[in-house]
Amino acid sequence: MDRIDLHILRELQNDGRLSNQELAQRVGLSPSPCLRRVRQLEQDGVIQGYRAIIDPEAVGRGFEVLVSVEVRRDRETVEAFEEALQDVPDVIEAYRLFGSPGCLLRIAVADLAAYERLWIERLTTLTGVTEVNSQIIMKRIKEPKGMPVEVRGS
């Protein structure tokens, strides 16, 4: 990727709804070559998709919890656990970690009662789970803004 590709990525992360015309203008290209570059970045898997950022409160999921989970560490159990997580819509992010804890989840639900139900009925019953620890998010200090993309010379 060259400087222009990186500039395209930065601009699209800031505003994924930019028209091709506006994007081309911001990165110093005419529209046709700009569109070709964007399509190539999509085909190469560099741009993996476009999403709307939704206010959790607006959809009744303003209560967020970071949950560390210990899972028995044999391949079959870990794979079953990870597969089961795909069917839990309240888990909005999940990471397998080196060391302890073995897994970190970000969960969004309506309130404490909803989280307690999820904890009792789903999290503790997932295959291989040996421990579940919860940290309730008091305040989000920094929102995800995308990957830092450095464009030299700008």
N, CA and C atoms as an extended XYZ file, in Angstrom:
462
Properties=species:S:1:pos:R:3:atomname:S:1:resname:S:1:resid:I:1 pbc="F F F"
N         0.830       -1.182        0.000 N   MET     1
C         0.000        0.000        0.000 CA  MET     1
C         0.876        1.247        0.000 C   MET     1
N         0.452        2.192       -0.777 N   ASP     2
C         1.203        3.444       -0.819 CA  ASP     2
C         0.504        4.505        0.031 C   ASP     2
N         1.050        5.697       -0.023 N   ARG     3
C         0.553        6.805        0.772 CA  ARG     3
C        -0.920        7.113        0.465 C   ARG     3
N        -1.312        7.023       -0.787 N   ILE     4
C        -2.700        7.328       -1.166 CA  ILE     4
C        -3.656        6.274       -0.600 C   ILE     4
N        -3.272        4.997       -0.677 N   ASP     5
C        -4.116        3.944       -0.095 CA  ASP     5
C        -4.312        4.179        1.402 C   ASP     5
N        -3.238        4.524        2.091 N   LEU     6
C        -3.334        4.783        3.525 CA  LEU     6
C        -4.232        5.988        3.807 C   LEU     6
N        -4.128        6.989        2.958 N   HIS     7
C        -4.978        8.180        3.109 CA  HIS     7
C        -6.446        7.795        2.891 C   HIS     7
N        -6.715        6.971        1.897 N   ILE     8
C        -8.083        6.488        1.650 CA  ILE     8
C        -8.614        5.763        2.888 C   ILE     8
N        -7.802        4.881        3.454 N   LEU     9
C        -8.227        4.130        4.643 CA  LEU     9
C        -8.544        5.064        5.805 C   LEU     9
N        -7.692        6.037        6.010 N   ARG    10
C        -7.921        6.986        7.110 CA  ARG    10
C        -9.220        7.749        6.909 C   ARG    10
N        -9.435        8.228        5.704 N   GLU    11
C       -10.661        8.995        5.428 CA  GLU    11
C       -11.909        8.137        5.584 C   GLU    11
N       -11.867        6.894        5.088 N   LEU    12
C       -13.044        6.029        5.196 CA  LEU    12
C       -13.314        5.609        6.631 C   LEU    12
N       -12.263        5.465        7.448 N   GLN    13
C       -12.502        5.169        8.862 CA  GLN    13
C       -13.156        6.349        9.565 C   GLN    13
N       -12.793        7.553        9.177 N   ASN    14
C       -13.401        8.740        9.767 CA  ASN    14
C       -14.845        8.922        9.322 C   ASN    14
N       -15.140        8.545        8.082 N   ASP    15
C       -16.492        8.683        7.541 CA  ASP    15
C       -16.697        7.682        6.412 C   ASP    15
N       -17.266        6.527        6.738 N   GLY    16
C       -17.490        5.478        5.753 CA  GLY    16
C       -18.587        5.792        4.758 C   GLY    16
N       -19.289        6.894        4.962 N   ARG    17
C       -20.372        7.274        4.045 CA  ARG    17
C       -19.942        8.323        3.027 C   ARG    17
N       -18.655        8.621        2.980 N   LEU    18
C       -18.176        9.587        1.985 CA  LEU    18
C       -18.536        9.108        0.582 C   LEU    18
N       -18.968       10.029       -0.240 N   SER    19
C       -19.175        9.673       -1.645 CA  SER    19
C       -17.797        9.470       -2.282 C   SER    19
N       -17.752        8.735       -3.352 N   ASN    20
C       -16.485        8.536       -4.049 CA  ASN    20
C       -15.918        9.879       -4.504 C   ASN    20
N       -16.805       10.770       -4.921 N   GLN    21
C       -16.388       12.106       -5.376 CA  GLN    21
C       -15.667       12.849       -4.246 C   GLN    21
N       -16.265       12.856       -3.059 N   GLU    22
C       -15.677       13.556       -1.907 CA  GLU    22
C       -14.377       12.886       -1.476 C   GLU    22
N       -14.382       11.553       -1.440 N   LEU    23
C       -13.170       10.822       -1.059 CA  LEU    23
C       -12.032       11.136       -2.025 C   LEU    23
N       -12.324       11.091       -3.310 N   ALA    24
C       -11.308       11.379       -4.324 CA  ALA    24
C       -10.723       12.772       -4.121 C   ALA    24
N       -11.576       13.718       -3.849 N   GLN    25
C       -11.122       15.095       -3.631 CA  GLN    25
C       -10.203       15.174       -2.405 C   GLN    25
N       -10.573       14.483       -1.325 N   ARG    26
C        -9.782       14.543       -0.096 CA  ARG    26
C        -8.410       13.893       -0.235 C   ARG    26
N        -8.321       12.859       -1.095 N   VAL    27
C        -7.035       12.157       -1.223 CA  VAL    27
C        -6.245       12.601       -2.448 C   VAL    27
N        -6.789       13.536       -3.202 N   GLY    28
C        -6.053       14.096       -4.330 CA  GLY    28
C        -6.056       13.243       -5.587 C   GLY    28
N        -7.156       12.550       -5.846 N   LEU    29
C        -7.299       11.742       -7.065 CA  LEU    29
C        -8.557       12.159       -7.804 C   LEU    29
N        -8.645       11.741       -9.054 N   SER    30
C        -9.917       11.884       -9.744 CA  SER    30
C       -10.792       10.693       -9.320 C   SER    30
N       -12.109       10.792       -9.504 N   PRO    31
C       -13.011        9.755       -8.992 CA  PRO    31
C       -12.754        8.335       -9.506 C   PRO    31
N       -12.453        8.182      -10.762 N   SER    32
C       -12.283        6.843      -11.318 CA  SER    32
C       -11.107        6.074      -10.689 C   SER    32
N        -9.900        6.630      -10.630 N   PRO    33
C        -8.811        5.914       -9.977 CA  PRO    33
C        -9.050        5.706       -8.477 C   PRO    33
N        -9.745        6.649       -7.852 N   CYS    34
C       -10.047        6.503       -6.426 CA  CYS    34
C       -10.952        5.295       -6.216 C   CYS    34
N       -11.984        5.171       -7.025 N   LEU    35
C       -12.900        4.040       -6.917 CA  LEU    35
C       -12.175        2.722       -7.165 C   LEU    35
N       -11.276        2.699       -8.148 N   ARG    36
C       -10.490        1.480       -8.410 CA  ARG    36
C        -9.675        1.084       -7.182 C   ARG    36
N        -9.056        2.067       -6.544 N   ARG    37
C        -8.253        1.780       -5.346 CA  ARG    37
C        -9.127        1.251       -4.207 C   ARG    37
N       -10.278        1.872       -3.996 N   VAL    38
C       -11.175        1.410       -2.931 CA  VAL    38
C       -11.615       -0.024       -3.217 C   VAL    38
N       -12.016       -0.305       -4.434 N   ARG    39
C       -12.450       -1.668       -4.803 CA  ARG    39
C       -11.310       -2.673       -4.595 C   ARG    39
N       -10.081       -2.275       -4.925 N   GLN    40
C        -8.933       -3.165       -4.734 CA  GLN    40
C        -8.686       -3.418       -3.245 C   GLN    40
N        -8.798       -2.370       -2.440 N   LEU    41
C        -8.639       -2.526       -0.989 CA  LEU    41
C        -9.721       -3.454       -0.429 C   LEU    41
N       -10.924       -3.379       -0.981 N   GLU    42
C       -11.999       -4.288       -0.556 CA  GLU    42
C       -11.697       -5.719       -0.992 C   GLU    42
N       -11.293       -5.895       -2.244 N   GLN    43
C       -10.980       -7.239       -2.761 CA  GLN    43
C        -9.828       -7.885       -2.006 C   GLN    43
N        -8.842       -7.084       -1.618 N   ASP    44
C        -7.680       -7.604       -0.890 CA  ASP    44
C        -7.987       -7.878        0.578 C   ASP    44
N        -9.185       -7.513        1.027 N   GLY    45
C        -9.564       -7.748        2.413 CA  GLY    45
C        -9.027       -6.717        3.383 C   GLY    45
N        -8.419       -5.647        2.869 N   VAL    46
C        -7.939       -4.578        3.746 CA  VAL    46
C        -9.150       -3.851        4.331 C   VAL    46
N       -10.112       -3.513        3.482 N   ILE    47
C       -11.391       -2.967        3.943 CA  ILE    47
C       -12.314       -4.171        4.075 C   ILE    47
N       -12.716       -4.454        5.293 N   GLN    48
C       -13.501       -5.655        5.561 CA  GLN    48
C       -14.994       -5.404        5.619 C   GLN    48
N       -15.417       -4.164        5.597 N   GLY    49
C       -16.838       -3.869        5.622 CA  GLY    49
C       -17.084       -2.445        6.075 C   GLY    49
N       -18.356       -2.074        6.080 N   TYR    50
C       -18.786       -0.748        6.490 CA  TYR    50
C       -19.920       -0.941        7.488 C   TYR    50
N       -19.906       -0.164        8.564 N   ARG    51
C       -20.916       -0.331        9.607 CA  ARG    51
C       -21.383        1.021       10.126 C   ARG    51
N       -22.600        1.004       10.657 N   ALA    52
C       -23.114        2.161       11.386 CA  ALA    52
C       -22.717        1.985       12.848 C   ALA    52
N       -22.359        3.064       13.495 N   ILE    53
C       -22.054        3.036       14.922 CA  ILE    53
C       -23.329        3.453       15.645 C   ILE    53
N       -23.832        2.549       16.488 N   ILE    54
C       -25.140        2.731       17.118 CA  ILE    54
C       -24.970        3.057       18.594 C   ILE    54
N       -25.761        3.978       19.083 N   ASP    55
C       -25.785        4.315       20.502 CA  ASP    55
C       -26.411        3.150       21.260 C   ASP    55
N       -25.659        2.491       22.165 N   PRO    56
C       -26.198        1.342       22.904 CA  PRO    56
C       -27.490        1.665       23.666 C   PRO    56
N       -27.579        2.851       24.239 N   GLU    57
C       -28.784        3.251       24.975 CA  GLU    57
C       -30.013        3.251       24.070 C   GLU    57
N       -29.824        3.687       22.830 N   ALA    58
C       -30.949        3.804       21.901 CA  ALA    58
C       -31.569        2.451       21.559 C   ALA    58
N       -30.805        1.381       21.701 N   VAL    59
C       -31.317        0.037       21.385 CA  VAL    59
C       -31.453       -0.831       22.634 C   VAL    59
N       -31.492       -0.177       23.797 N   GLY    60
C       -31.735       -0.895       25.042 CA  GLY    60
C       -30.590       -1.768       25.513 C   GLY    60
N       -29.348       -1.381       25.186 N   ARG    61
C       -28.179       -2.156       25.602 CA  ARG    61
C       -27.114       -1.244       26.212 C   ARG    61
N       -27.541       -0.376       27.094 N   GLY    62
C       -26.631        0.585       27.684 CA  GLY    62
C       -25.818        0.063       28.859 C   GLY    62
N       -26.050       -1.162       29.264 N   PHE    63
C       -25.328       -1.755       30.390 CA  PHE    63
C       -24.268       -2.689       29.813 C   PHE    63
N       -23.001       -2.282       29.931 N   GLU    64
C       -21.918       -3.061       29.345 CA  GLU    64
C       -21.026       -3.647       30.423 C   GLU    64
N       -20.571       -4.869       30.164 N   VAL    65
C       -19.758       -5.601       31.117 CA  VAL    65
C       -18.579       -6.223       30.386 C   VAL    65
N       -17.399       -6.137       30.992 N   LEU    66
C       -16.238       -6.884       30.507 CA  LEU    66
C       -16.158       -8.133       31.364 C   LEU    66
N       -16.095       -9.272       30.714 N   VAL    67
C       -16.154      -10.545       31.422 CA  VAL    67
C       -14.934      -11.370       31.067 C   VAL    67
N       -14.194      -11.779       32.088 N   SER    68
C       -13.087      -12.700       31.849 CA  SER    68
C       -13.580      -14.102       32.152 C   SER    68
N       -13.242      -15.023       31.268 N   VAL    69
C       -13.722      -16.397       31.367 CA  VAL    69
C       -12.539      -17.343       31.291 C   VAL    69
N       -12.525      -18.287       32.209 N   GLU    70
C       -11.550      -19.377       32.139 CA  GLU    70
C       -12.260      -20.587       31.556 C   GLU    70
N       -11.606      -21.202       30.599 N   VAL    71
C       -12.141      -22.383       29.925 CA  VAL    71
C       -11.089      -23.475       30.014 C   VAL    71
N       -11.528      -24.710       30.225 N   ARG    72
C       -10.561      -25.816       30.186 CA  ARG    72
C        -9.774      -25.720       28.886 C   ARG    72
N        -8.485      -25.962       28.978 N   ARG    73
C        -7.611      -25.666       27.839 CA  ARG    73
C        -7.223      -26.890       27.038 C   ARG    73
N        -8.231      -27.569       26.548 N   ASP    74
C        -7.950      -28.583       25.546 CA  ASP    74
C        -8.655      -28.135       24.264 C   ASP    74
N        -8.101      -28.517       23.167 N   ARG    75
C        -8.544      -28.005       21.866 CA  ARG    75
C       -10.043      -28.180       21.642 C   ARG    75
N       -10.558      -29.347       21.892 N   GLU    76
C       -11.969      -29.635       21.644 CA  GLU    76
C       -12.876      -28.728       22.481 C   GLU    76
N       -12.524      -28.543       23.751 N   THR    77
C       -13.328      -27.705       24.642 CA  THR    77
C       -13.278      -26.246       24.209 C   THR    77
N       -12.097      -25.745       23.905 N   VAL    78
C       -11.948      -24.353       23.476 CA  VAL    78
C       -12.740      -24.103       22.192 C   VAL    78
N       -12.642      -25.014       21.241 N   GLU    79
C       -13.383      -24.856       19.982 CA  GLU    79
C       -14.887      -24.879       20.219 C   GLU    79
N       -15.361      -25.756       21.096 N   ALA    80
C       -16.796      -25.827       21.404 CA  ALA    80
C       -17.263      -24.541       22.089 C   ALA    80
N       -16.454      -24.036       23.012 N   PHE    81
C       -16.781      -22.783       23.704 CA  PHE    81
C       -16.875      -21.636       22.702 C   PHE    81
N       -15.876      -21.513       21.839 N   GLU    82
C       -15.859      -20.416       20.866 CA  GLU    82
C       -17.033      -20.511       19.901 C   GLU    82
N       -17.384      -21.716       19.509 N   GLU    83
C       -18.530      -21.903       18.619 CA  GLU    83
C       -19.830      -21.512       19.327 C   GLU    83
N       -19.965      -21.910       20.587 N   ALA    84
C       -21.170      -21.583       21.349 CA  ALA    84
C       -21.330      -20.072       21.526 C   ALA    84
N       -20.228      -19.344       21.655 N   LEU    85
C       -20.302      -17.886       21.808 CA  LEU    85
C       -20.959      -17.217       20.610 C   LEU    85
N       -20.831      -17.823       19.437 N   GLN    86
C       -21.415      -17.233       18.232 CA  GLN    86
C       -22.933      -17.122       18.345 C   GLN    86
N       -23.541      -17.958       19.197 N   ASP    87
C       -24.996      -17.969       19.354 CA  ASP    87
C       -25.486      -17.127       20.531 C   ASP    87
N       -24.608      -16.317       21.101 N   VAL    88
C       -24.987      -15.457       22.229 CA  VAL    88
C       -24.906      -14.008       21.752 C   VAL    88
N       -26.027      -13.442       21.289 N   PRO    89
C       -25.984      -12.097       20.709 CA  PRO    89
C       -25.555      -11.005       21.680 C   PRO    89
N       -25.723      -11.233       22.976 N   ASP    90
C       -25.316      -10.229       23.962 CA  ASP    90
C       -23.802      -10.077       24.030 C   ASP    90
N       -23.067      -11.079       23.589 N   VAL    91
C       -21.606      -10.997       23.529 CA  VAL    91
C       -21.271      -10.274       22.234 C   VAL    91
N       -20.827       -9.012       22.370 N   ILE    92
C       -20.595       -8.210       21.168 CA  ILE    92
C       -19.138       -8.225       20.726 C   ILE    92
N       -18.238       -8.656       21.606 N   GLU    93
C       -16.839       -8.873       21.256 CA  GLU    93
C       -16.325      -10.022       22.103 C   GLU    93
N       -15.422      -10.809       21.532 N   ALA    94
C       -14.816      -11.909       22.284 CA  ALA    94
C       -13.393      -12.111       21.796 C   ALA    94
N       -12.482      -12.323       22.759 N   TYR    95
C       -11.074      -12.492       22.439 CA  TYR    95
C       -10.513      -13.680       23.208 C   TYR    95
N        -9.781      -14.540       22.522 N   ARG    96
C        -9.003      -15.571       23.206 CA  ARG    96
C        -7.661      -14.941       23.549 C   ARG    96
N        -7.213      -15.140       24.788 N   LEU    97
C        -5.999      -14.499       25.271 CA  LEU    97
C        -4.927      -15.525       25.600 C   LEU    97
N        -3.670      -15.085       25.541 N   PHE    98
C        -2.579      -15.879       26.092 CA  PHE    98
C        -2.633      -15.696       27.605 C   PHE    98
N        -2.305      -16.712       28.342 N   GLY    99
C        -2.264      -16.580       29.794 CA  GLY    99
C        -3.641      -16.623       30.400 C   GLY    99
N        -3.766      -15.918       31.530 N   SER   100
C        -5.001      -15.954       32.268 CA  SER   100
C        -5.563      -14.541       32.378 C   SER   100
N        -6.808      -14.287       32.132 N   PRO   101
C        -7.839      -15.253       31.788 CA  PRO   101
C        -7.681      -15.750       30.359 C   PRO   101
N        -8.345      -16.835       30.062 N   GLY   102
C        -8.235      -17.418       28.730 CA  GLY   102
C        -9.057      -16.698       27.687 C   GLY   102
N       -10.094      -15.981       28.136 N   CYS   103
C       -10.987      -15.328       27.191 CA  CYS   103
C       -11.520      -14.037       27.815 C   CYS   103
N       -11.699      -13.015       26.993 N   LEU   104
C       -12.280      -11.758       27.438 CA  LEU   104
C       -13.472      -11.446       26.551 C   LEU   104
N       -14.603      -11.161       27.189 N   LEU   105
C       -15.834      -10.862       26.464 CA  LEU   105
C       -16.290       -9.443       26.774 C   LEU   105
N       -16.891       -8.814       25.795 N   ARG   106
C       -17.589       -7.545       26.021 CA  ARG   106
C       -19.059       -7.828       25.768 C   ARG   106
N       -19.861       -7.530       26.758 N   ILE   107
C       -21.277       -7.871       26.722 CA  ILE   107
C       -22.096       -6.593       26.842 C   ILE   107
N       -23.191       -6.508       26.080 N   ALA   108
C       -24.094       -5.361       26.151 CA  ALA   108
C       -25.512       -5.876       26.349 C   ALA   108
N       -26.116       -5.476       27.459 N   VAL   109
C       -27.484       -5.869       27.797 CA  VAL   109
C       -28.231       -4.636       28.310 C   VAL   109
N       -29.495       -4.836       28.681 N   ALA   110
C       -30.319       -3.716       29.120 CA  ALA   110
C       -29.946       -3.196       30.499 C   ALA   110
N       -29.702       -4.118       31.435 N   ASP   111
C       -29.477       -3.690       32.814 CA  ASP   111
C       -28.850       -4.832       33.610 C   ASP   111
N       -28.654       -4.594       34.905 N   LEU   112
C       -28.031       -5.592       35.773 CA  LEU   112
C       -28.835       -6.883       35.819 C   LEU   112
N       -30.146       -6.790       35.884 N   ALA   113
C       -30.984       -7.993       35.929 CA  ALA   113
C       -30.803       -8.827       34.654 C   ALA   113
N       -30.732       -8.167       33.515 N   ALA   114
C       -30.524       -8.884       32.252 CA  ALA   114
C       -29.165       -9.562       32.241 C   ALA   114
N       -28.152       -8.870       32.784 N   TYR   115
C       -26.827       -9.484       32.842 CA  TYR   115
C       -26.821      -10.684       33.792 C   TYR   115
N       -27.491      -10.558       34.916 N   GLU   116
C       -27.549      -11.677       35.858 CA  GLU   116
C       -28.195      -12.902       35.206 C   GLU   116
N       -29.278      -12.701       34.462 N   ARG   117
C       -29.923      -13.816       33.749 CA  ARG   117
C       -28.950      -14.443       32.749 C   ARG   117
N       -28.266      -13.594       31.993 N   LEU   118
C       -27.290      -14.092       31.017 CA  LEU   118
C       -26.186      -14.883       31.721 C   LEU   118
N       -25.697      -14.369       32.829 N   TRP   119
C       -24.621      -15.016       33.585 CA  TRP   119
C       -25.063      -16.395       34.051 C   TRP   119
N       -26.264      -16.458       34.642 N   ILE   120
C       -26.763      -17.725       35.195 CA  ILE   120
C       -27.153      -18.706       34.095 C   ILE   120
N       -27.892      -18.224       33.105 N   GLU   121
C       -28.480      -19.129       32.113 CA  GLU   121
C       -27.562      -19.477       30.953 C   GLU   121
N       -26.602      -18.611       30.629 N   ARG   122
C       -25.782      -18.870       29.439 CA  ARG   122
C       -24.291      -18.983       29.738 C   ARG   122
N       -23.725      -17.944       30.337 N   LEU   123
C       -22.269      -17.903       30.477 CA  LEU   123
C       -21.727      -19.066       31.298 C   LEU   123
N       -22.329      -19.310       32.436 N   THR   124
C       -21.811      -20.375       33.302 CA  THR   124
C       -22.128      -21.765       32.779 C   THR   124
N       -22.996      -21.862       31.790 N   THR   125
C       -23.356      -23.165       31.241 CA  THR   125
C       -22.622      -23.492       29.942 C   THR   125
N       -21.832      -22.566       29.438 N   LEU   126
C       -21.097      -22.836       28.197 CA  LEU   126
C       -20.059      -23.933       28.418 C   LEU   126
N       -19.834      -24.709       27.404 N   THR   127
C       -18.896      -25.821       27.452 CA  THR   127
C       -17.538      -25.396       27.986 C   THR   127
N       -17.061      -26.107       29.002 N   GLY   128
C       -15.706      -25.939       29.494 CA  GLY   128
C       -15.452      -24.774       30.422 C   GLY   128
N       -16.467      -23.958       30.701 N   VAL   129
C       -16.270      -22.783       31.550 CA  VAL   129
C       -16.006      -23.223       32.982 C   VAL   129
N       -14.910      -22.717       33.547 N   THR   130
C       -14.572      -23.035       34.931 CA  THR   130
C       -14.657      -21.820       35.838 C   THR   130
N       -14.630      -20.622       35.256 N   GLU   131
C       -14.685      -19.408       36.065 CA  GLU   131
C       -15.163      -18.243       35.205 C   GLU   131
N       -15.999      -17.386       35.802 N   VAL   132
C       -16.506      -16.197       35.126 CA  VAL   132
C       -16.355      -15.017       36.086 C   VAL   132
N       -15.643      -13.979       35.653 N   ASN   133
C       -15.465      -12.774       36.464 CA  ASN   133
C       -15.949      -11.568       35.673 C   ASN   133
N       -16.708      -10.720       36.329 N   SER   134
C       -17.352       -9.599       35.654 CA  SER   134
C       -16.834       -8.261       36.158 C   SER   134
N       -16.640       -7.351       35.224 N   GLN   135
C       -16.274       -5.973       35.526 CA  GLN   135
C       -17.283       -5.077       34.821 C   GLN   135
N       -18.103       -4.397       35.593 N   ILE   136
C       -19.120       -3.527       35.013 CA  ILE   136
C       -18.458       -2.227       34.570 C   ILE   136
N       -18.765       -1.826       33.361 N   ILE   137
C       -18.185       -0.603       32.815 CA  ILE   137
C       -18.922        0.598       33.416 C   ILE   137
N       -18.178        1.455       34.103 N   MET   138
C       -18.745        2.654       34.713 CA  MET   138
C       -18.900        3.750       33.651 C   MET   138
N       -17.839        3.942       32.861 N   LYS   139
C       -17.825        5.033       31.894 CA  LYS   139
C       -16.864        4.662       30.777 C   LYS   139
N       -17.292        4.879       29.567 N   ARG   140
C       -16.407        4.673       28.426 CA  ARG   140
C       -15.592        5.942       28.257 C   ARG   140
N       -14.286        5.823       28.371 N   ILE   141
C       -13.399        6.981       28.316 CA  ILE   141
C       -12.946        7.278       26.892 C   ILE   141
N       -12.730        6.236       26.117 N   LYS   142
C       -12.276        6.403       24.737 CA  LYS   142
C       -13.042        5.431       23.857 C   LYS   142
N       -13.720        5.971       22.877 N   GLU   143
C       -14.496        5.164       21.939 CA  GLU   143
C       -13.589        4.556       20.880 C   GLU   143
N       -13.923        3.378       20.384 N   PRO   144
C       -13.152        2.833       19.263 CA  PRO   144
C       -13.306        3.745       18.041 C   PRO   144
N       -12.200        4.082       17.431 N   LYS   145
C       -12.221        4.976       16.259 CA  LYS   145
C       -11.611        4.314       15.035 C   LYS   145
N       -11.280        3.052       15.132 N   GLY   146
C       -10.646        2.380       14.009 CA  GLY   146
C        -9.161        2.230       14.243 C   GLY   146
N        -8.517        1.622       13.286 N   MET   147
C        -7.056        1.397       13.368 CA  MET   147
C        -6.316        2.684       13.054 C   MET   147
N        -5.271        2.975       13.831 N   PRO   148
C        -4.448        4.132       13.474 CA  PRO   148
C        -3.788        3.890       12.114 C   PRO   148
N        -3.984        4.824       11.223 N   VAL   149
C        -3.388        4.737        9.892 CA  VAL   149
C        -2.548        5.995        9.697 C   VAL   149
N        -1.238        5.803        9.688 N   GLU   150
C        -0.320        6.934        9.531 CA  GLU   150
C        -0.076        7.198        8.052 C   GLU   150
N        -0.274        8.419        7.648 N   VAL   151
C         0.006        8.836        6.271 CA  VAL   151
C         1.191        9.772        6.324 C   VAL   151
N         2.308        9.297        5.807 N   ARG   152
C         3.524       10.114        5.837 CA  ARG   152
C         3.371       11.334        4.951 C   ARG   152
N         3.882       12.417        5.449 N   GLY   153
C         3.868       13.641        4.651 CA  GLY   153
C         2.574       14.420        4.734 C   GLY   153
N         1.687       14.055        5.693 N   SER   154
C         0.442       14.849        5.806 CA  SER   154
C         0.307       15.384        7.196 C   SER   154
